[in-house]
């Protein structure tokens, strides 16, 4: 009996990728991990307490005075380029689970207003464009707008106040928009705002216009409801569906429950880190084999809020959960893979994601010693390696490279090296 856990620390980057400054030149200095550690040492007058991340090898792939440089655990430690354009949670998780998301269409809502408005009108909605701005007001209460939390043109949102209408009506608008949207995802968002939504509309980067969701109070006021409507993908060629078809129980926790598709999965949506960790530990303690994919979202929220101290506190809470997971996953077939989906540097001076490498830290009970991995060109390698650890045929995934033993790469899907991640040297391991 064995368990494989993929725990995603949302927005946890460890240094800018070579093309990070294309959209915002200042992002070439992005380093979410390093800057949070530096800020918290100063603000708290002590280093962050991250013994579990240190034991999993974070300090080996991101050297820092506040991170351990040695570990006695049998880990494989490396970093991964994102393998998709921009820096986006949805694209990151789809890629991580084995999708080839390298050709995400980037489009601002303003470039497609006529066809979006036409689709909504045909579906029986009333559509208005306030003050000539490049967003739509549907049925007097739902805003259709550019997503301001990801890079411009990656995602669109349909947002409404749950004080004005039920989430089902917001979702209906989002589903109609999805039928004509060329972007990676359309996100239906319902929450309780601090005032009228139009008071929180602002201009974003690259000619975008949208609701400033963090400023609106949606994340603070409780009752948040979100549904991610992704671009068409063959979800049967992703890790959760592959595992479920093989009879392996699948549990999706936190934001992963919202954005990953697997009809057979047990879903445990949650936002607070304590709840995410509790659901993850519960799934690991269940008897039998299992795949658990969990997302710690509050780090990403702290990045959007440019709150490095809160980010650090969430990291410490996550670290305590990782210590418990490491203790439970002690069988020779168990795996704990800790990674990120993009960066979100809370010191960078803006509230957007940052395009950074992410850590890939794998605890491998029963393995001999520590292996330092070469840079992976894509997060798809996480899913492929997890599939292999579960005894599955990773070639059934659309993308990814299995790393099975030092010096050995078994590629599946697209070529294992890309322009945004030069071929490095190093050792590979299961």
PDB file of N, CA and C in Angstrom, residues 8 10-11 88-90 93-94 147 149 185 187 219 226 228 252-260 267-272 276 293-298 300-301 304 341-342 344 353:
ATOM      1  N   UNK A   8       1.188  21.548  -3.554  1.00  0.00           N
ATOM      2  CA  UNK A   8       1.561  22.754  -4.287  1.00  0.00           C
ATOM      3  C   UNK A   8       1.456  23.952  -3.351  1.00  0.00           C
ATOM      4  N   UNK A  10       1.138  27.472  -3.482  1.00  0.00           N
ATOM      5  CA  UNK A  10       0.726  28.367  -4.560  1.00  0.00           C
ATOM      6  C   UNK A  10       1.545  29.660  -4.510  1.00  0.00           C
ATOM      7  N   UNK A  11       2.123  30.016  -5.668  1.00  0.00           N
ATOM      8  CA  UNK A  11       2.883  31.252  -5.753  1.00  0.00           C
ATOM      9  C   UNK A  11       4.254  31.183  -5.108  1.00  0.00           C
ATOM     10  N   UNK A  88       0.468  31.432 -14.073  1.00  0.00           N
ATOM     11  CA  UNK A  88      -0.961  31.280 -13.836  1.00  0.00           C
ATOM     12  C   UNK A  88      -1.244  29.962 -13.118  1.00  0.00           C
ATOM     13  N   UNK A  89      -2.101  30.011 -12.113  1.00  0.00           N
ATOM     14  CA  UNK A  89      -2.401  28.825 -11.326  1.00  0.00           C
ATOM     15  C   UNK A  89      -3.069  27.734 -12.153  1.00  0.00           C
ATOM     16  N   UNK A  90      -4.059  28.105 -12.945  1.00  0.00           N
ATOM     17  CA  UNK A  90      -4.772  27.101 -13.730  1.00  0.00           C
ATOM     18  C   UNK A  90      -3.833  26.421 -14.713  1.00  0.00           C
ATOM     19  N   UNK A  93      -1.316  24.152 -12.856  1.00  0.00           N
ATOM     20  CA  UNK A  93      -1.815  22.859 -12.372  1.00  0.00           C
ATOM     21  C   UNK A  93      -2.142  21.914 -13.518  1.00  0.00           C
ATOM     22  N   UNK A  94      -2.703  22.440 -14.603  1.00  0.00           N
ATOM     23  CA  UNK A  94      -2.979  21.562 -15.744  1.00  0.00           C
ATOM     24  C   UNK A  94      -1.685  20.992 -16.315  1.00  0.00           C
ATOM     25  N   UNK A 147      -9.000  39.385 -15.942  1.00  0.00           N
ATOM     26  CA  UNK A 147      -8.460  38.988 -14.642  1.00  0.00           C
ATOM     27  C   UNK A 147      -7.186  39.793 -14.392  1.00  0.00           C
ATOM     28  N   UNK A 149      -5.191  39.467 -11.717  1.00  0.00           N
ATOM     29  CA  UNK A 149      -4.248  38.790 -10.834  1.00  0.00           C
ATOM     30  C   UNK A 149      -3.262  37.912 -11.590  1.00  0.00           C
ATOM     31  N   UNK A 185      -8.722  30.225 -19.168  1.00  0.00           N
ATOM     32  CA  UNK A 185      -9.861  29.931 -18.306  1.00  0.00           C
ATOM     33  C   UNK A 185     -10.742  31.163 -18.128  1.00  0.00           C
ATOM     34  N   UNK A 187     -13.203  32.485 -15.116  1.00  0.00           N
ATOM     35  CA  UNK A 187     -13.376  32.197 -13.701  1.00  0.00           C
ATOM     36  C   UNK A 187     -14.647  32.867 -13.197  1.00  0.00           C
ATOM     37  N   UNK A 219     -11.892  38.120  -0.670  1.00  0.00           N
ATOM     38  CA  UNK A 219     -11.043  37.138  -0.007  1.00  0.00           C
ATOM     39  C   UNK A 219     -11.097  37.254   1.512  1.00  0.00           C
ATOM     40  N   UNK A 226     -15.998  29.996  -6.077  1.00  0.00           N
ATOM     41  CA  UNK A 226     -15.204  30.118  -7.294  1.00  0.00           C
ATOM     42  C   UNK A 226     -15.390  28.870  -8.138  1.00  0.00           C
ATOM     43  N   UNK A 228     -13.655  27.426 -11.846  1.00  0.00           N
ATOM     44  CA  UNK A 228     -12.710  27.657 -12.940  1.00  0.00           C
ATOM     45  C   UNK A 228     -13.167  26.877 -14.168  1.00  0.00           C
ATOM     46  N   UNK A 252      -8.553  15.474  -4.157  1.00  0.00           N
ATOM     47  CA  UNK A 252      -8.127  16.808  -4.572  1.00  0.00           C
ATOM     48  C   UNK A 252      -8.494  17.781  -3.460  1.00  0.00           C
ATOM     49  N   UNK A 253      -7.493  18.522  -2.978  1.00  0.00           N
ATOM     50  CA  UNK A 253      -7.672  19.339  -1.779  1.00  0.00           C
ATOM     51  C   UNK A 253      -7.394  20.801  -2.084  1.00  0.00           C
ATOM     52  N   UNK A 254      -8.192  21.680  -1.481  1.00  0.00           N
ATOM     53  CA  UNK A 254      -7.985  23.110  -1.643  1.00  0.00           C
ATOM     54  C   UNK A 254      -8.330  23.554  -3.049  1.00  0.00           C
ATOM     55  N   UNK A 255      -7.542  24.457  -3.585  1.00  0.00           N
ATOM     56  CA  UNK A 255      -7.795  25.005  -4.916  1.00  0.00           C
ATOM     57  C   UNK A 255      -7.711  23.921  -5.984  1.00  0.00           C
ATOM     58  N   UNK A 256      -6.942  22.870  -5.731  1.00  0.00           N
ATOM     59  CA  UNK A 256      -6.861  21.765  -6.689  1.00  0.00           C
ATOM     60  C   UNK A 256      -8.232  21.140  -6.915  1.00  0.00           C
ATOM     61  N   UNK A 257      -9.084  21.168  -5.907  1.00  0.00           N
ATOM     62  CA  UNK A 257     -10.432  20.625  -6.061  1.00  0.00           C
ATOM     63  C   UNK A 257     -11.283  21.471  -6.987  1.00  0.00           C
ATOM     64  N   UNK A 258     -10.936  22.734  -7.134  1.00  0.00           N
ATOM     65  CA  UNK A 258     -11.696  23.636  -7.993  1.00  0.00           C
ATOM     66  C   UNK A 258     -11.245  23.573  -9.452  1.00  0.00           C
ATOM     67  N   UNK A 259      -9.964  23.308  -9.696  1.00  0.00           N
ATOM     68  CA  UNK A 259      -9.441  23.521 -11.049  1.00  0.00           C
ATOM     69  C   UNK A 259      -9.012  22.250 -11.772  1.00  0.00           C
ATOM     70  N   UNK A 260      -8.960  21.116 -11.074  1.00  0.00           N
ATOM     71  CA  UNK A 260      -8.599  19.867 -11.735  1.00  0.00           C
ATOM     72  C   UNK A 260      -9.855  19.039 -11.995  1.00  0.00           C
ATOM     73  N   UNK A 267     -13.365  15.376  -3.513  1.00  0.00           N
ATOM     74  CA  UNK A 267     -12.976  16.786  -3.523  1.00  0.00           C
ATOM     75  C   UNK A 267     -13.116  17.375  -2.126  1.00  0.00           C
ATOM     76  N   UNK A 268     -12.072  18.089  -1.713  1.00  0.00           N
ATOM     77  CA  UNK A 268     -12.067  18.753  -0.423  1.00  0.00           C
ATOM     78  C   UNK A 268     -11.663  20.220  -0.636  1.00  0.00           C
ATOM     79  N   UNK A 269     -12.572  21.050  -1.176  1.00  0.00           N
ATOM     80  CA  UNK A 269     -12.226  22.455  -1.380  1.00  0.00           C
ATOM     81  C   UNK A 269     -12.001  23.157  -0.052  1.00  0.00           C
ATOM     82  N   UNK A 270     -11.037  24.045  -0.021  1.00  0.00           N
ATOM     83  CA  UNK A 270     -10.724  24.800   1.193  1.00  0.00           C
ATOM     84  C   UNK A 270      -9.804  25.944   0.814  1.00  0.00           C
ATOM     85  N   UNK A 271      -9.823  27.006   1.601  1.00  0.00           N
ATOM     86  CA  UNK A 271      -8.933  28.146   1.393  1.00  0.00           C
ATOM     87  C   UNK A 271      -7.921  28.254   2.523  1.00  0.00           C
ATOM     88  N   UNK A 272      -8.373  28.124   3.774  1.00  0.00           N
ATOM     89  CA  UNK A 272      -7.434  28.295   4.885  1.00  0.00           C
ATOM     90  C   UNK A 272      -6.409  27.164   4.889  1.00  0.00           C
ATOM     91  N   UNK A 276      -6.698  22.991   4.596  1.00  0.00           N
ATOM     92  CA  UNK A 276      -6.046  22.247   3.509  1.00  0.00           C
ATOM     93  C   UNK A 276      -5.164  21.148   4.074  1.00  0.00           C
ATOM     94  N   UNK A 293      -3.620  15.402  -4.364  1.00  0.00           N
ATOM     95  CA  UNK A 293      -3.091  16.653  -4.913  1.00  0.00           C
ATOM     96  C   UNK A 293      -3.706  17.786  -4.111  1.00  0.00           C
ATOM     97  N   UNK A 294      -2.868  18.559  -3.437  1.00  0.00           N
ATOM     98  CA  UNK A 294      -3.347  19.607  -2.539  1.00  0.00           C
ATOM     99  C   UNK A 294      -2.700  20.938  -2.897  1.00  0.00           C
ATOM    100  N   UNK A 295      -3.443  22.016  -2.687  1.00  0.00           N
ATOM    101  CA  UNK A 295      -2.945  23.362  -2.980  1.00  0.00           C
ATOM    102  C   UNK A 295      -3.084  24.232  -1.747  1.00  0.00           C
ATOM    103  N   UNK A 296      -1.955  24.806  -1.307  1.00  0.00           N
ATOM    104  CA  UNK A 296      -1.948  25.797  -0.228  1.00  0.00           C
ATOM    105  C   UNK A 296      -2.103  27.163  -0.884  1.00  0.00           C
ATOM    106  N   UNK A 297      -3.286  27.736  -0.811  1.00  0.00           N
ATOM    107  CA  UNK A 297      -3.613  28.946  -1.557  1.00  0.00           C
ATOM    108  C   UNK A 297      -3.218  30.232  -0.842  1.00  0.00           C
ATOM    109  N   UNK A 298      -3.162  30.213   0.478  1.00  0.00           N
ATOM    110  CA  UNK A 298      -2.987  31.467   1.207  1.00  0.00           C
ATOM    111  C   UNK A 298      -1.626  32.125   0.964  1.00  0.00           C
ATOM    112  N   UNK A 300      -0.342  32.409  -2.021  1.00  0.00           N
ATOM    113  CA  UNK A 300      -0.637  33.207  -3.211  1.00  0.00           C
ATOM    114  C   UNK A 300      -1.442  34.451  -2.857  1.00  0.00           C
ATOM    115  N   UNK A 301      -2.412  34.314  -1.959  1.00  0.00           N
ATOM    116  CA  UNK A 301      -3.207  35.466  -1.551  1.00  0.00           C
ATOM    117  C   UNK A 301      -2.334  36.510  -0.863  1.00  0.00           C
ATOM    118  N   UNK A 304      -0.487  38.396  -3.534  1.00  0.00           N
ATOM    119  CA  UNK A 304      -1.336  39.398  -4.182  1.00  0.00           C
ATOM    120  C   UNK A 304      -1.538  40.624  -3.291  1.00  0.00           C
ATOM    121  N   UNK A 341       3.450  26.530  -8.436  1.00  0.00           N
ATOM    122  CA  UNK A 341       2.869  26.639  -9.768  1.00  0.00           C
ATOM    123  C   UNK A 341       3.347  27.873 -10.518  1.00  0.00           C
ATOM    124  N   UNK A 342       3.963  28.832  -9.802  1.00  0.00           N
ATOM    125  CA  UNK A 342       4.516  30.069 -10.341  1.00  0.00           C
ATOM    126  C   UNK A 342       5.071  30.829  -9.150  1.00  0.00           C
ATOM    127  N   UNK A 344       5.015  34.552  -6.753  1.00  0.00           N
ATOM    128  CA  UNK A 344       4.164  35.689  -6.395  1.00  0.00           C
ATOM    129  C   UNK A 344       4.915  36.482  -5.335  1.00  0.00           C
ATOM    130  N   UNK A 353       1.250  37.786 -10.292  1.00  0.00           N
ATOM    131  CA  UNK A 353       2.172  36.656 -10.238  1.00  0.00           C
ATOM    132  C   UNK A 353       3.501  37.041 -10.865  1.00  0.00           C
TER     133      UNK A 353
END
